Amino acid sequence: FSPGLLVVAGSFAAFRLLNRGLERLVPPPPPARRNRWKWRNIWTSLAHSVLSGGGALAGFYLHPELSEDLVGTHPPGAHSLVAVSVGYFLEDFVDMLCNQKLHQSWELLFHHSVVIVCFGIAVLLHQYVGFALVALLVEINSVFLHLRQILLMANLVHTTCYRLNSIINLGTYVVFRIATLAWMTHWLFLNRENVPPAMYAVGTVGMAIMTPMNIILFYRLLRSDFFK
């Protein structure tokens, strides 16, 4: 087995254990007790976002050569972080499949499938690790998206904390999600001659799926938190 696959398996097991123990670590408030599975799921996602978003920033800070070569450079720490994320997305995929109806979760299941394929290629080939790390910068915004869900489940919508989180969420959404995905699409277009056709096709399809999904989510957030 590739060491990367061992990290993926270890990450899957670790996030599964975290998910199982979260109800003791962070007991759900009364409004969230109707959906205990969702409470655990969001907190697990928040833990991954803090780890992967912070790790991606640290990766580019500690290894500036990553930003110069998104294809061939693969420091062990950055490669492991991408593998850890594959393990998380696999765990979350299984968690949703087991606990949520398909019509409620198909968008996220589809999203996770695309991420698992793209990140899995980076882990197995030891290539495009820098590109995957750029994608993980999106998780900085996901921290505030998950906090928003936690506050909603705890029935804390009409609080200063929720309002402040909404503003930060929107700002980080534009910077770390929309701008990052636009930059990745631009990079793919500029480097199309240097990327093998199969990898270029996977990347292009991935960006073509992610971009409209994120624009739709941005519109939903605006409508819900600012235009209601």
PDB file of N, CA and C in Angstrom, residues 66-72 128 130-131 134 180-195 199-200 203 207:
ATOM      1  N   LEU A  66       5.868  25.773  -3.252  1.00  0.00           N
ATOM      2  CA  LEU A  66       4.596  25.182  -3.687  1.00  0.00           C
ATOM      3  C   LEU A  66       3.832  26.107  -4.629  1.00  0.00           C
ATOM      4  N   SER A  67       3.851  27.401  -4.324  1.00  0.00           N
ATOM      5  CA  SER A  67       3.106  28.357  -5.141  1.00  0.00           C
ATOM      6  C   SER A  67       3.749  28.559  -6.511  1.00  0.00           C
ATOM      7  N   GLU A  68       5.039  28.206  -6.620  1.00  0.00           N
ATOM      8  CA  GLU A  68       5.733  28.345  -7.903  1.00  0.00           C
ATOM      9  C   GLU A  68       5.571  27.106  -8.781  1.00  0.00           C
ATOM     10  N   ASP A  69       5.333  25.951  -8.140  1.00  0.00           N
ATOM     11  CA  ASP A  69       5.155  24.706  -8.889  1.00  0.00           C
ATOM     12  C   ASP A  69       4.027  23.902  -8.245  1.00  0.00           C
ATOM     13  N   LEU A  70       2.823  24.079  -8.764  1.00  0.00           N
ATOM     14  CA  LEU A  70       1.650  23.406  -8.195  1.00  0.00           C
ATOM     15  C   LEU A  70       1.555  21.943  -8.605  1.00  0.00           C
ATOM     16  N   VAL A  71       2.396  21.531  -9.560  1.00  0.00           N
ATOM     17  CA  VAL A  71       2.294  20.165 -10.092  1.00  0.00           C
ATOM     18  C   VAL A  71       3.294  19.216  -9.433  1.00  0.00           C
ATOM     19  N   GLY A  72       4.569  19.549  -9.519  1.00  0.00           N
ATOM     20  CA  GLY A  72       5.598  18.594  -9.129  1.00  0.00           C
ATOM     21  C   GLY A  72       6.046  18.658  -7.686  1.00  0.00           C
ATOM     22  N   TYR A 128       0.326  17.450  -8.385  1.00  0.00           N
ATOM     23  CA  TYR A 128      -0.796  18.372  -8.189  1.00  0.00           C
ATOM     24  C   TYR A 128      -1.119  18.580  -6.711  1.00  0.00           C
ATOM     25  N   GLY A 130       0.255  20.861  -4.769  1.00  0.00           N
ATOM     26  CA  GLY A 130       0.103  22.307  -4.606  1.00  0.00           C
ATOM     27  C   GLY A 130      -1.267  22.782  -5.055  1.00  0.00           C
ATOM     28  N   PHE A 131      -1.759  22.222  -6.145  1.00  0.00           N
ATOM     29  CA  PHE A 131      -3.083  22.582  -6.661  1.00  0.00           C
ATOM     30  C   PHE A 131      -4.164  22.175  -5.657  1.00  0.00           C
ATOM     31  N   VAL A 134      -4.169  24.576  -2.763  1.00  0.00           N
ATOM     32  CA  VAL A 134      -4.907  25.806  -3.090  1.00  0.00           C
ATOM     33  C   VAL A 134      -6.401  25.572  -2.870  1.00  0.00           C
ATOM     34  N   THR A 180     -10.642  31.974  -5.069  1.00  0.00           N
ATOM     35  CA  THR A 180      -9.719  30.825  -5.161  1.00  0.00           C
ATOM     36  C   THR A 180     -10.102  29.911  -6.312  1.00  0.00           C
ATOM     37  N   LEU A 181     -11.391  29.603  -6.433  1.00  0.00           N
ATOM     38  CA  LEU A 181     -11.841  28.734  -7.530  1.00  0.00           C
ATOM     39  C   LEU A 181     -11.632  29.405  -8.888  1.00  0.00           C
ATOM     40  N   ALA A 182     -11.848  30.726  -8.950  1.00  0.00           N
ATOM     41  CA  ALA A 182     -11.617  31.461 -10.203  1.00  0.00           C
ATOM     42  C   ALA A 182     -10.133  31.405 -10.573  1.00  0.00           C
ATOM     43  N   TRP A 183      -9.249  31.579  -9.561  1.00  0.00           N
ATOM     44  CA  TRP A 183      -7.811  31.519  -9.817  1.00  0.00           C
ATOM     45  C   TRP A 183      -7.403  30.124 -10.283  1.00  0.00           C
ATOM     46  N   MET A 184      -7.960  29.074  -9.694  1.00  0.00           N
ATOM     47  CA  MET A 184      -7.644  27.700 -10.087  1.00  0.00           C
ATOM     48  C   MET A 184      -8.071  27.426 -11.526  1.00  0.00           C
ATOM     49  N   THR A 185      -9.255  27.927 -11.888  1.00  0.00           N
ATOM     50  CA  THR A 185      -9.739  27.767 -13.259  1.00  0.00           C
ATOM     51  C   THR A 185      -8.811  28.485 -14.242  1.00  0.00           C
ATOM     52  N   HIS A 186      -8.393  29.696 -13.863  1.00  0.00           N
ATOM     53  CA  HIS A 186      -7.475  30.487 -14.696  1.00  0.00           C
ATOM     54  C   HIS A 186      -6.137  29.763 -14.855  1.00  0.00           C
ATOM     55  N   TRP A 187      -5.626  29.184 -13.754  1.00  0.00           N
ATOM     56  CA  TRP A 187      -4.352  28.460 -13.795  1.00  0.00           C
ATOM     57  C   TRP A 187      -4.442  27.254 -14.730  1.00  0.00           C
ATOM     58  N   LEU A 188      -5.549  26.527 -14.636  1.00  0.00           N
ATOM     59  CA  LEU A 188      -5.741  25.366 -15.517  1.00  0.00           C
ATOM     60  C   LEU A 188      -5.730  25.782 -16.983  1.00  0.00           C
ATOM     61  N   PHE A 189      -6.415  26.891 -17.272  1.00  0.00           N
ATOM     62  CA  PHE A 189      -6.496  27.374 -18.659  1.00  0.00           C
ATOM     63  C   PHE A 189      -5.115  27.772 -19.175  1.00  0.00           C
ATOM     64  N   LEU A 190      -4.331  28.465 -18.349  1.00  0.00           N
ATOM     65  CA  LEU A 190      -3.003  28.923 -18.765  1.00  0.00           C
ATOM     66  C   LEU A 190      -2.016  27.767 -18.926  1.00  0.00           C
ATOM     67  N   ASN A 191      -2.212  26.697 -18.144  1.00  0.00           N
ATOM     68  CA  ASN A 191      -1.262  25.584 -18.151  1.00  0.00           C
ATOM     69  C   ASN A 191      -1.796  24.350 -18.882  1.00  0.00           C
ATOM     70  N   ARG A 192      -2.791  24.544 -19.725  1.00  0.00           N
ATOM     71  CA  ARG A 192      -3.419  23.394 -20.384  1.00  0.00           C
ATOM     72  C   ARG A 192      -2.443  22.579 -21.224  1.00  0.00           C
ATOM     73  N   GLU A 193      -1.389  23.235 -21.751  1.00  0.00           N
ATOM     74  CA  GLU A 193      -0.428  22.518 -22.591  1.00  0.00           C
ATOM     75  C   GLU A 193       0.585  21.716 -21.759  1.00  0.00           C
ATOM     76  N   ASN A 194       0.712  22.066 -20.463  1.00  0.00           N
ATOM     77  CA  ASN A 194       1.670  21.394 -19.589  1.00  0.00           C
ATOM     78  C   ASN A 194       1.039  20.315 -18.713  1.00  0.00           C
ATOM     79  N   VAL A 195      -0.284  20.192 -18.798  1.00  0.00           N
ATOM     80  CA  VAL A 195      -1.006  19.206 -17.981  1.00  0.00           C
ATOM     81  C   VAL A 195      -1.490  18.082 -18.896  1.00  0.00           C
ATOM     82  N   MET A 199      -5.616  14.509 -16.862  1.00  0.00           N
ATOM     83  CA  MET A 199      -5.624  15.348 -15.667  1.00  0.00           C
ATOM     84  C   MET A 199      -6.322  16.679 -15.934  1.00  0.00           C
ATOM     85  N   TYR A 200      -6.089  17.210 -17.147  1.00  0.00           N
ATOM     86  CA  TYR A 200      -6.741  18.472 -17.519  1.00  0.00           C
ATOM     87  C   TYR A 200      -8.259  18.302 -17.579  1.00  0.00           C
ATOM     88  N   GLY A 203      -9.590  18.082 -13.961  1.00  0.00           N
ATOM     89  CA  GLY A 203      -9.562  19.412 -13.353  1.00  0.00           C
ATOM     90  C   GLY A 203     -10.633  20.330 -13.917  1.00  0.00           C
ATOM     91  N   MET A 207     -13.758  21.927 -11.831  1.00  0.00           N
ATOM     92  CA  MET A 207     -14.007  23.367 -11.731  1.00  0.00           C
ATOM     93  C   MET A 207     -15.385  23.736 -12.305  1.00  0.00           C
TER      94      MET A 207
END
